[in-house]
CSV table of C-alpha atoms in Angstrom, one decimal:
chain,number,residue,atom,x,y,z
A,413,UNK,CA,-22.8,4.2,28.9
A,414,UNK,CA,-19.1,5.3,27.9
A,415,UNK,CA,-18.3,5.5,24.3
A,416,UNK,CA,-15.0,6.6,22.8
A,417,UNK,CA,-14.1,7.1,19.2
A,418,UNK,CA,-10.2,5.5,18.7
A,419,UNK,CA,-7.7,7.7,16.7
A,420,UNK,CA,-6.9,11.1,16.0
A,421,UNK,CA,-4.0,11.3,13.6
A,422,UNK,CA,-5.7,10.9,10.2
A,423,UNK,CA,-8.9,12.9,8.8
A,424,UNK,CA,-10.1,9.2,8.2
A,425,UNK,CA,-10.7,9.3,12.3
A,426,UNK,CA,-11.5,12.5,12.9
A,427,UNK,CA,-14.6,11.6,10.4
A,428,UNK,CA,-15.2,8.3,12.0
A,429,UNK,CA,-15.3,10.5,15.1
A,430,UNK,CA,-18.2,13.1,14.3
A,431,UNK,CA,-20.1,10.3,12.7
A,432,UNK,CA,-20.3,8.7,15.9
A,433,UNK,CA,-21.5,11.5,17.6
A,434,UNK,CA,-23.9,12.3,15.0
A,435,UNK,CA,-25.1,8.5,15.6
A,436,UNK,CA,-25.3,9.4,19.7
A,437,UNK,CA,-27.0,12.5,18.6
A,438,UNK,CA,-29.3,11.1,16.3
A,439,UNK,CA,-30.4,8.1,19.3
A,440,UNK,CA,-31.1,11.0,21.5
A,441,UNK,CA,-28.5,9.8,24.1
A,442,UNK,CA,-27.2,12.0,26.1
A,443,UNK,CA,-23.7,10.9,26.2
A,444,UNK,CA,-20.0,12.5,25.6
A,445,UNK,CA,-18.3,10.8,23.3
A,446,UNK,CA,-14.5,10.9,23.9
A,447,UNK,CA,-11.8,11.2,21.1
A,448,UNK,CA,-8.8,9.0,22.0
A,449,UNK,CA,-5.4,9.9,19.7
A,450,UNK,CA,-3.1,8.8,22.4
A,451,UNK,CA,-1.6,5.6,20.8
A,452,UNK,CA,-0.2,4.1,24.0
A,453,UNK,CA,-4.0,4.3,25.0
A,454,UNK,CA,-5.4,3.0,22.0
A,455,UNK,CA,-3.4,0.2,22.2
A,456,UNK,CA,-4.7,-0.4,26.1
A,457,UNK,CA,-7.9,-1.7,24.2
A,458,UNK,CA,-6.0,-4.3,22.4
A,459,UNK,CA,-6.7,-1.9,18.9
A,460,UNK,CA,-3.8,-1.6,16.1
A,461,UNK,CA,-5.6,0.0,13.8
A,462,UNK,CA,-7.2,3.0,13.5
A,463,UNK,CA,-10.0,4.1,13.0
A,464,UNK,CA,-11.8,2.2,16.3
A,465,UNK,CA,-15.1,2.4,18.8
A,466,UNK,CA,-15.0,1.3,22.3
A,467,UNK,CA,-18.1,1.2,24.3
A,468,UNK,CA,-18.3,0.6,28.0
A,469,UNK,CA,-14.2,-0.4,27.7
A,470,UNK,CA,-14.5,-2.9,25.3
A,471,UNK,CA,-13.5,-2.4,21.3
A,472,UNK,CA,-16.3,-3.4,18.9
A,473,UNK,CA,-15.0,-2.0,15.6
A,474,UNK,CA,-11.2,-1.3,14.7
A,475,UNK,CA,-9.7,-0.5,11.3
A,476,UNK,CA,-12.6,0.7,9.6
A,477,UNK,CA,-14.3,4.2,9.6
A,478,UNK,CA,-18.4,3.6,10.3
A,479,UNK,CA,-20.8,5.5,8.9
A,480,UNK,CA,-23.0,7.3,11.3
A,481,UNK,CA,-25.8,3.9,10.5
A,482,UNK,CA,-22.9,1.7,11.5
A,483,UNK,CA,-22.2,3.2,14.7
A,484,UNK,CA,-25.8,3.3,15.6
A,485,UNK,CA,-26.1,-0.3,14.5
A,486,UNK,CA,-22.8,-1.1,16.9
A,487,UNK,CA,-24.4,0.8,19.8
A,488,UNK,CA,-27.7,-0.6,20.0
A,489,UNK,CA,-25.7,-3.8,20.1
A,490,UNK,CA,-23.2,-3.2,22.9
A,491,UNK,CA,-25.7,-0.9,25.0
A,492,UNK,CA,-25.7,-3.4,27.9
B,801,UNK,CA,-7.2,-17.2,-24.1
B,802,UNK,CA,-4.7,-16.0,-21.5
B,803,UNK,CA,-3.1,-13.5,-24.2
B,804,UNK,CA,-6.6,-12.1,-24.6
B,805,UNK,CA,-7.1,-11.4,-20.8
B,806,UNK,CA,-3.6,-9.9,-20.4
B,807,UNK,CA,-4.1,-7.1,-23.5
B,808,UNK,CA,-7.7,-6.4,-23.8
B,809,UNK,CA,-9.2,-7.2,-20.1
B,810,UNK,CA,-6.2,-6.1,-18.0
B,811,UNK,CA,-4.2,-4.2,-20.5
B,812,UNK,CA,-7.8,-2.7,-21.8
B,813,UNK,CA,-6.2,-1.9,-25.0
B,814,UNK,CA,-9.7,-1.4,-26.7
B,815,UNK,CA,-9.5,2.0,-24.3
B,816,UNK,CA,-6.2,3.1,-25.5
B,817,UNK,CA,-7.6,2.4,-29.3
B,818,UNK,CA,-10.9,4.4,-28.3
B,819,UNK,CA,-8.7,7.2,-26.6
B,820,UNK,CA,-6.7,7.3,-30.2
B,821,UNK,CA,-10.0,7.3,-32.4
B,822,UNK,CA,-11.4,9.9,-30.2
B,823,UNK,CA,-8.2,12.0,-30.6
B,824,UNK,CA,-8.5,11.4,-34.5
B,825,UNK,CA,-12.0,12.5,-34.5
B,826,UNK,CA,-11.0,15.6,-32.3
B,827,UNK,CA,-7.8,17.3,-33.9
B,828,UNK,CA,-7.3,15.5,-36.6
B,829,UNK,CA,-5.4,12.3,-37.9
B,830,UNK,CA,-1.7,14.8,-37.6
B,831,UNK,CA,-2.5,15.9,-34.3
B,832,UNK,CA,-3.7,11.8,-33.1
B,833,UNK,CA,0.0,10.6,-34.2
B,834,UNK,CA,2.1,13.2,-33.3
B,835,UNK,CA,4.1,14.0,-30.5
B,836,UNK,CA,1.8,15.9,-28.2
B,837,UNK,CA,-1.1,13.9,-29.2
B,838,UNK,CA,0.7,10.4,-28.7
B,839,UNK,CA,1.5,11.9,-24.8
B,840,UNK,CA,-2.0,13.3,-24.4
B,841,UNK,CA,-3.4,9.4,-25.2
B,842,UNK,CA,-1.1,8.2,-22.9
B,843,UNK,CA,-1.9,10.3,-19.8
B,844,UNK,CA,-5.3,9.9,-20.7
B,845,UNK,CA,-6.0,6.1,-21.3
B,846,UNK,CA,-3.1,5.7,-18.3
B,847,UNK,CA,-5.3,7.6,-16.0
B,848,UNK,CA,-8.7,5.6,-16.7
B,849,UNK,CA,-7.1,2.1,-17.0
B,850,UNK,CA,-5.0,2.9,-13.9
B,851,UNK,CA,-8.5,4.4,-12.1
B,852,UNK,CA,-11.0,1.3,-13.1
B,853,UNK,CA,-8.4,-1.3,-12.2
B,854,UNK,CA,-7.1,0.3,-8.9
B,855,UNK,CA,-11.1,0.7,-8.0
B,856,UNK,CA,-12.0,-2.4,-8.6
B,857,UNK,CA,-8.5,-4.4,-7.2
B,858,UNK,CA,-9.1,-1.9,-3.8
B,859,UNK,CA,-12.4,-3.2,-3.3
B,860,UNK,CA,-11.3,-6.9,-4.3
B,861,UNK,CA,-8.4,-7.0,-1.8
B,862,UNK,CA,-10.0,-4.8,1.1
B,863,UNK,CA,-12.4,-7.2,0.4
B,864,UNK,CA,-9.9,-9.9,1.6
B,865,UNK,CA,-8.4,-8.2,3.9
B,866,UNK,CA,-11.2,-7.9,6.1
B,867,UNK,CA,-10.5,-11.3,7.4
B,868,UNK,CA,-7.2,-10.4,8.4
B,869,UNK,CA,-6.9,-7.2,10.7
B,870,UNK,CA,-3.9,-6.2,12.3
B,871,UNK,CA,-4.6,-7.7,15.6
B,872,UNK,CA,-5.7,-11.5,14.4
B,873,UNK,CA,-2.5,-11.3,12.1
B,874,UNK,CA,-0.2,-10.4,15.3
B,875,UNK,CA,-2.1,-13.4,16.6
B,876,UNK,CA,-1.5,-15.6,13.7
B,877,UNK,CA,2.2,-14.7,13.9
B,878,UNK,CA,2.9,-15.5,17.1
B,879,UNK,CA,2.6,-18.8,17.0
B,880,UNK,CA,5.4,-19.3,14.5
B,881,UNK,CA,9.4,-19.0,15.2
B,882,UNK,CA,12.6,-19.0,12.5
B,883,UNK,CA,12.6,-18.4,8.9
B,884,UNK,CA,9.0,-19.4,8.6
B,885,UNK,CA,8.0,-17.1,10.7
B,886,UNK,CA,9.6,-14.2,8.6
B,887,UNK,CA,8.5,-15.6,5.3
B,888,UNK,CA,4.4,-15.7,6.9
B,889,UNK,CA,5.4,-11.9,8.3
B,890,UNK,CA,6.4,-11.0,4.8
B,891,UNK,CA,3.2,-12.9,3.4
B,892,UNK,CA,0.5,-11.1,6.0
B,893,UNK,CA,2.3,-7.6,5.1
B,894,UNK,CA,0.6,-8.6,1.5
B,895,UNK,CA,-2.5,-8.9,2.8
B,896,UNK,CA,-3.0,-6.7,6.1
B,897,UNK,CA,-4.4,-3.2,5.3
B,898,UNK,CA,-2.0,-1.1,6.1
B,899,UNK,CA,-1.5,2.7,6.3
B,900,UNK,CA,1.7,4.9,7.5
B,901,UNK,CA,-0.4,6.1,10.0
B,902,UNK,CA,-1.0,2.8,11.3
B,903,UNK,CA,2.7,1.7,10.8
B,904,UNK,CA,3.6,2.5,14.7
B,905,UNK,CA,0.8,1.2,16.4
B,906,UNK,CA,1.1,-2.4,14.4
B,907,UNK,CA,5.4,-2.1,15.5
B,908,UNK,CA,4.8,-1.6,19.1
B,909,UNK,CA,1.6,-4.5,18.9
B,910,UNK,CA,3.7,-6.4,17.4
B,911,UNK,CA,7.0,-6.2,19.8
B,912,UNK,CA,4.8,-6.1,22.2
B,913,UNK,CA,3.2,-9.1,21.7
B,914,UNK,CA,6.7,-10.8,21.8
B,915,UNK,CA,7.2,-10.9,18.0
B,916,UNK,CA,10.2,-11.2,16.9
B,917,UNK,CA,12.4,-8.1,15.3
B,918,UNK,CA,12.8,-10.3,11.9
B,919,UNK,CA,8.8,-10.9,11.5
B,920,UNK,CA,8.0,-7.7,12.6
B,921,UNK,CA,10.7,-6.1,9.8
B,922,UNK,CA,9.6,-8.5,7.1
B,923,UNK,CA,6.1,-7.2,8.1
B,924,UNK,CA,6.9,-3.8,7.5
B,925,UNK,CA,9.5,-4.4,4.3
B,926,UNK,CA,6.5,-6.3,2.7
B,927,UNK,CA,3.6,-4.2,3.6
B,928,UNK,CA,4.2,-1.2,0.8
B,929,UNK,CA,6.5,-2.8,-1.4
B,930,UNK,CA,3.8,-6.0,-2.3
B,931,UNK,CA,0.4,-6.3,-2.5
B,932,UNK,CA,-2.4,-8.3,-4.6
B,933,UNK,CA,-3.2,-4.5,-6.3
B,934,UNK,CA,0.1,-4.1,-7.6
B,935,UNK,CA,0.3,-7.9,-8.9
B,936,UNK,CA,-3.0,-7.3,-10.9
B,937,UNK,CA,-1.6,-3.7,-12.2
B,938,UNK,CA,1.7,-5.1,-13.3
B,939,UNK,CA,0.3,-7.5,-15.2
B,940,UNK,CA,-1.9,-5.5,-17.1
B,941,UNK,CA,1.8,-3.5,-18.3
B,942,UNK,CA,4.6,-5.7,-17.8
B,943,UNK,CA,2.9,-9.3,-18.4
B,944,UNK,CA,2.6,-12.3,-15.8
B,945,UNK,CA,6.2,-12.9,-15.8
B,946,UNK,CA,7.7,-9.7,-14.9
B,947,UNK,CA,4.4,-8.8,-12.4
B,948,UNK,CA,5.9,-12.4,-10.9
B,949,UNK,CA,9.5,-11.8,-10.8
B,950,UNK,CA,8.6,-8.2,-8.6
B,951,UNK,CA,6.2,-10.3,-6.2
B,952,UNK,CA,8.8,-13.0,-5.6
B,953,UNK,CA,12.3,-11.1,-5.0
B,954,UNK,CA,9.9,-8.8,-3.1
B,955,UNK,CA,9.1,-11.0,-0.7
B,956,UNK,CA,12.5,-12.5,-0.5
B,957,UNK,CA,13.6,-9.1,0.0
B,958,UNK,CA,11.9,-9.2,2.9
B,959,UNK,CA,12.2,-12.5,4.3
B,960,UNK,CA,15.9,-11.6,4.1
B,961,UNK,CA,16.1,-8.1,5.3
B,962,UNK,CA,14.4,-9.2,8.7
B,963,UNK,CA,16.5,-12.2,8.8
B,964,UNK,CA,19.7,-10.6,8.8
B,965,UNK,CA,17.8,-7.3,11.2
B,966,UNK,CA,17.3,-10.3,13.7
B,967,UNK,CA,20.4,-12.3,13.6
B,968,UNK,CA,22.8,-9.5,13.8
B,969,UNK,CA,21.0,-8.4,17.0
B,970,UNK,CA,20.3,-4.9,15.8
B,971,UNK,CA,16.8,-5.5,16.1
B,972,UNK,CA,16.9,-4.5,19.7
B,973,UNK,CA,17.6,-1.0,19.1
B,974,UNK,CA,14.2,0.0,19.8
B,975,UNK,CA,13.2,2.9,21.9
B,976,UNK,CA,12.4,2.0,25.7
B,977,UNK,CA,8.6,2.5,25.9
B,978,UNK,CA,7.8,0.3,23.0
B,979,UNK,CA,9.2,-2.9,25.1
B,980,UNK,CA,7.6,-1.1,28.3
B,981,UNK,CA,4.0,-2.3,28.2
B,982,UNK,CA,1.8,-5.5,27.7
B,983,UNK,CA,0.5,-7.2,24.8
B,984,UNK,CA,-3.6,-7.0,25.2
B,985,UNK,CA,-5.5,-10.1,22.6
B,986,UNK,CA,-9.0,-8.8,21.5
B,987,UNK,CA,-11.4,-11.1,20.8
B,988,UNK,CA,-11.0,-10.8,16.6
B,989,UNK,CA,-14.4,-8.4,15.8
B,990,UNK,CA,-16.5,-10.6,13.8
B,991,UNK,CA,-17.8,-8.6,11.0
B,992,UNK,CA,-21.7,-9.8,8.5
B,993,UNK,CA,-20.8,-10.3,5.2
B,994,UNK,CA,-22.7,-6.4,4.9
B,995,UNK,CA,-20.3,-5.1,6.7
B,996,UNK,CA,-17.3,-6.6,5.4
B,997,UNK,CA,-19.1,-5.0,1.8
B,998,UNK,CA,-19.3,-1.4,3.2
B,999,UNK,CA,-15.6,-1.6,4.6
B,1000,UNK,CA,-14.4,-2.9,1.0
B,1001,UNK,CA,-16.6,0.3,-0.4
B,1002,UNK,CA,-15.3,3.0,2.2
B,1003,UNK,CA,-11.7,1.5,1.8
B,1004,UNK,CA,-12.0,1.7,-2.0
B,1005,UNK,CA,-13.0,5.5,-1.9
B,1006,UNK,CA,-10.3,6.2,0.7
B,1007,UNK,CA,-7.7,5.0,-1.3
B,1008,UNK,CA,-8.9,6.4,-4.6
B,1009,UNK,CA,-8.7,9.6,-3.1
B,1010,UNK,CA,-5.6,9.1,-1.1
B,1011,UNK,CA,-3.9,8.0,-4.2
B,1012,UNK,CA,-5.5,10.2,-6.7
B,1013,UNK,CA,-2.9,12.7,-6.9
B,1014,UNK,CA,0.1,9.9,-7.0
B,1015,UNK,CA,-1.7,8.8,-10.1
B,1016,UNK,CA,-2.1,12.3,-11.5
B,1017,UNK,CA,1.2,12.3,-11.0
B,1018,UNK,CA,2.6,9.7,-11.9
B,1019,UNK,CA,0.9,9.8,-15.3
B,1020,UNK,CA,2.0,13.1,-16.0
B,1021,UNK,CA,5.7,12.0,-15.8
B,1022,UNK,CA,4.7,9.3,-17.7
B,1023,UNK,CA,3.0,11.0,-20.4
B,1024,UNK,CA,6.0,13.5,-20.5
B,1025,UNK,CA,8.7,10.7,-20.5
B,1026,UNK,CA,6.9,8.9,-22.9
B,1027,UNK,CA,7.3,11.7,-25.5
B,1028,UNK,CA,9.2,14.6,-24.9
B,1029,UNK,CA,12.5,12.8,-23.9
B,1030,UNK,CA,14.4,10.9,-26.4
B,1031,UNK,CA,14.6,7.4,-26.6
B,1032,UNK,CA,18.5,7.3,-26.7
B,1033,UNK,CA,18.9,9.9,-23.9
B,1034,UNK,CA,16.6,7.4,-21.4
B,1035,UNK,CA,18.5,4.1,-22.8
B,1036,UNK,CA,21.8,5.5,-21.9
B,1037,UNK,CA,20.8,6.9,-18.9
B,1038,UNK,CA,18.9,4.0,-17.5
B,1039,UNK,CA,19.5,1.5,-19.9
B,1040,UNK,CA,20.9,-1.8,-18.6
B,1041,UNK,CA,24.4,-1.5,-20.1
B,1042,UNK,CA,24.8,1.9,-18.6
B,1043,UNK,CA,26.6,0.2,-15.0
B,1044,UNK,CA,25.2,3.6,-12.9
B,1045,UNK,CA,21.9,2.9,-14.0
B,1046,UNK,CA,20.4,0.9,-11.3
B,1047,UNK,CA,21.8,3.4,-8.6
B,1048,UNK,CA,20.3,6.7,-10.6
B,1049,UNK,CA,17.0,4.7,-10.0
B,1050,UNK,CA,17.7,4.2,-6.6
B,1051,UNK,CA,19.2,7.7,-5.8
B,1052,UNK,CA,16.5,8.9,-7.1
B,1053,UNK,CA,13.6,6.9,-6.3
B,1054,UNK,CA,14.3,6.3,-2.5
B,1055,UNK,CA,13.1,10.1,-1.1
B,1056,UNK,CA,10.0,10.2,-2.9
B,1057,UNK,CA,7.2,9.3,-1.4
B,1058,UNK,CA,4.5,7.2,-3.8
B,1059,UNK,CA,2.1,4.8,-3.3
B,1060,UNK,CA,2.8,2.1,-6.0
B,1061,UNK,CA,0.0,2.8,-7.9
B,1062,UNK,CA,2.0,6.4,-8.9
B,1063,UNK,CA,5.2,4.6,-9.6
B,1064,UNK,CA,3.7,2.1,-12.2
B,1065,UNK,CA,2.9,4.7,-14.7
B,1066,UNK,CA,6.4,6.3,-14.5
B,1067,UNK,CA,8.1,2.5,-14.7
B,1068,UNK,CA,5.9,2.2,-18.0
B,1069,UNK,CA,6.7,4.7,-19.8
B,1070,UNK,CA,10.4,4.0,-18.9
B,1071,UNK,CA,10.0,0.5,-19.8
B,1072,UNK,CA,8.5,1.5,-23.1
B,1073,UNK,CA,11.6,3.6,-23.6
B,1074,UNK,CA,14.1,1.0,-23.1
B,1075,UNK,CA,14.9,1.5,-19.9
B,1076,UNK,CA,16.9,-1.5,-17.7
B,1077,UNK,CA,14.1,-3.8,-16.4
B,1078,UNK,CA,16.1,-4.3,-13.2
B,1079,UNK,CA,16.6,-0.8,-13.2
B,1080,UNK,CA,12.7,0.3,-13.6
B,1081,UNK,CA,12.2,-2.6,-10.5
B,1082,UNK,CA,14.7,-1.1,-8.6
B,1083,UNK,CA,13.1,2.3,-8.8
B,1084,UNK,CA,9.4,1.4,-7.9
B,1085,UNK,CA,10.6,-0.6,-4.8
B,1086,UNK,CA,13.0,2.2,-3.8
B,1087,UNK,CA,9.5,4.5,-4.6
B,1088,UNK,CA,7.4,2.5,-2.4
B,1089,UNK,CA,9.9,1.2,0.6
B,1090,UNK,CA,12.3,4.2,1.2
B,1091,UNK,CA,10.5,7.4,1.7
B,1092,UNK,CA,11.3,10.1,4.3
B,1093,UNK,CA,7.9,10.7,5.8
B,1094,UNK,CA,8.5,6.5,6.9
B,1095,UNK,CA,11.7,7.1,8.5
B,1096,UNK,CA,10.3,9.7,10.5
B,1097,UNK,CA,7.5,7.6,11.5
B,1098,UNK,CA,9.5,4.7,12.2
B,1099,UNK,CA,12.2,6.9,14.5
B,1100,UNK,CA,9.4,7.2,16.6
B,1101,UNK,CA,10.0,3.9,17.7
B,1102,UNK,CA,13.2,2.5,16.6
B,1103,UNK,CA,16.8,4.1,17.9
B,1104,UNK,CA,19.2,5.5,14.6
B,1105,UNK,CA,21.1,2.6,14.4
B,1106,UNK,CA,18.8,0.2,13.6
B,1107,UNK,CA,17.1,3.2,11.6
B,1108,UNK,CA,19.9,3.1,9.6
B,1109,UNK,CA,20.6,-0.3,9.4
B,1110,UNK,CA,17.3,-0.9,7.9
B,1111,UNK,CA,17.6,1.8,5.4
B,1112,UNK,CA,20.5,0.2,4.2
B,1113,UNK,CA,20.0,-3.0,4.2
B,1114,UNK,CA,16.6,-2.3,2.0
B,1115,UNK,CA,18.9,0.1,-0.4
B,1116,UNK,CA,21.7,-2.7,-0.4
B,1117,UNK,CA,18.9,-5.2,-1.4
B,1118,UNK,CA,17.3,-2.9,-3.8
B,1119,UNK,CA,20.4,-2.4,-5.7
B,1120,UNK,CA,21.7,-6.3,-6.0
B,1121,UNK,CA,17.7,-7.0,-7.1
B,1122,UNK,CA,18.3,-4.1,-9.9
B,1123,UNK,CA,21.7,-5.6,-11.4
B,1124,UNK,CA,20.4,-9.2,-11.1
B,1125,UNK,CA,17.4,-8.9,-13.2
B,1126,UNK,CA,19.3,-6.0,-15.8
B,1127,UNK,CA,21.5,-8.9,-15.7
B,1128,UNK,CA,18.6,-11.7,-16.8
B,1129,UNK,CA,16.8,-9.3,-18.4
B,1130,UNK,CA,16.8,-11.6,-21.8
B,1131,UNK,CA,14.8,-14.0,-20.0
B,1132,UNK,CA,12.0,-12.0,-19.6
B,1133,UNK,CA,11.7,-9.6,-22.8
């Protein structure tokens, strides 16, 4: 599984960013997740807003920071 | 009935009369009607009505607003072409959260996505200078029909700047990469009614925060304004038979960069002063449109000339809006 937290430019994303990997942390996966600030390459995912969450290419949340429950939520959702 | 609503629900004037008794029942009856204690009500009631409202509008409208992200309004949009299209534009930027840090990701969606340069600048004229918040706020100090009157020549502001942005063809002037790209549709991200709940909370603590200081601000001015400078100085300074008036406001409105939730309280306590009403709107939408951290955003994307163009066409606007209603002012005093 490939999971990438969207944004970079506002503290807003930076937190939605360490929540997410405190989510992957917390479900014991052993996975990297990637911080994405390039906007060219945000935009690649079809996402305007910051802050996002792509797993395995596809964008599941934009616009709104999750709380680490929210990304855990989203990733037991989208795991296949 | 209405009246009621207006003073004591939004206008919460049974908080500025507890502020004064507590005052009173502090310092003393001198202290409560004098000068300093007159400024410290003000900053202080200000700063709680301002808080509770803006708290519970944020969560209200984010609230909203979850239905319409960015990227199902860029859908909605390009469906429609013409005027209607700009006058929709200038309605989403209402209601589409928006931050500057989102402001060049949404441009190059939506030019991207085949938008026109009229929408898109509508969108963007729109998005600071109007939202539901703001309505609700200036109702609660300038009464429904001067809250209206900013909504409505807001959003023909808007309609218009992007019109004539469009039709004189300087909308093109945009930087290379923004054109150089496709448009990618997501499926819109249905969201449960729990989350669209916890995004109206987390947005409604964001923005406190965000725009706590702009308040603090704001008020402060206020509170200073509303005592320690005369009555006759303010009146013939920004009074509306001063003919410079409207373009102090402007001058010196346009650099600063405020949310409109820190503008209100300086516009009140000018209002209370006397102060133009055309002039006091002229300064909070040259506040929230014109700031410099914007233009530098935006000249990521745009070339100088239609930079410019914008920025003038928006002052230009500003200014004719700030005469007109100094001009009608009877009408709504």
């Amino acid at each position: 599984m490939n999971i990438k937290a969207l944004g970079g430019c506002c503290t807003r994303s930076t937190q939605n960013f360490l929540n997410i990997q405190e989510a992957v942390k917390k479900m014991d996966l052993d996975i990297e997740v990637e911080q994405v600030s390039d906007t060219n390459e945000i935009m690649m995912y079809g996402v305007m807003s910051t802050p996002g969450l792509v797993i395995n290419g596809k964008a599941v949340a934009s616009g709104r920071l999750l709380s680490v429950e929210d990304a855990m939520a989203l990733i037991t959702r989208h795991k296949d | 009935m209405g009246n009621f609503i207006i003073t004591q629900i939004l206008g919460m004037q049974w908080l500025n009369q507890l502020v004064y008794n507590l005052l009173k029942l502090l310092f003393g009856e001198t202290f409560a009607t004098g000068n300093w204690g007159s400024s410290l009500q003000f900053f202080i009631f200000d700063f709680i009505k301002i808080g509770i409202l803006l708290c519970f509008l944020i969560f209200l409208v984010s609230y909203i607003q979850s239905y319409f992200p960015p990227e199902r309004t860029k859908k909605i949009l390009s469906k429609y072409k013409g005027v209607g299209a700009n006058t929709l534009g200038a309605l989403m930027g209402t209601i589409t959260p928006f931050c500057s840090c989102s402001s060049i990701p949404l441009f190059i969606g939506f030019t991207r996505a085949g938008l026109s340069s009229g929408v898109t600048f509508s969108f963007l004229i729109s998005s600071p200078l109007v939202d539901l918040g703001a309505f609700v706020l200036l109702t609660s100090i300038f009464g429904i029909k001067i809250a209206l009157a900013y909504v409505v020549v807001g959003l023909v502001l808007a309609v218009i700047g992007g019109t004539i942005i469009e039709k004189t063809g300087l909308g093109k002037h945009v930087e290379p990469f923004v054109l150089d790209g496709e448009n990618i549709d997501i499926d819109f991200i249905k969201l449960n009614q729990k989350e669209r709940l916890s995004y109206a909370k987390e947005q409604m603590i964001f923005t406190y925060k965000k725009v706590f200081l702009y308040i603090l601000i704001g008020v402060g001015i206020g509170s200073i304004i509303h005592n320690a400078i005369p009555q006759s100085f303010i009146e013939s300074v920004l009074g509306s038979n001063n003919p410079f008036s409207v373009l102090f406001a402007v001058i010196a409105g346009a650099p600063m960069y405020a949310d409109i939730f820190g503008a209100i309280p300086v516009a009140e306590a000018l209002f209370l002063k006397n102060a133009g009403l055309g002039t006091i709107l002229a300064f909070m939408m040259a506040v929230t449109t014109i700031s410099i951290p914007s233009f530098i955003m935006l000249k990521k994307v745009v070339k100088t000339k239609l930079l410019m163009a914008f920025g003038s066409i928006v002052i230009i606007g500003i200014i004719i809006i700030g005469y007109t209603f100094n001009l009608i002012e009877y009408l709504f005093i």
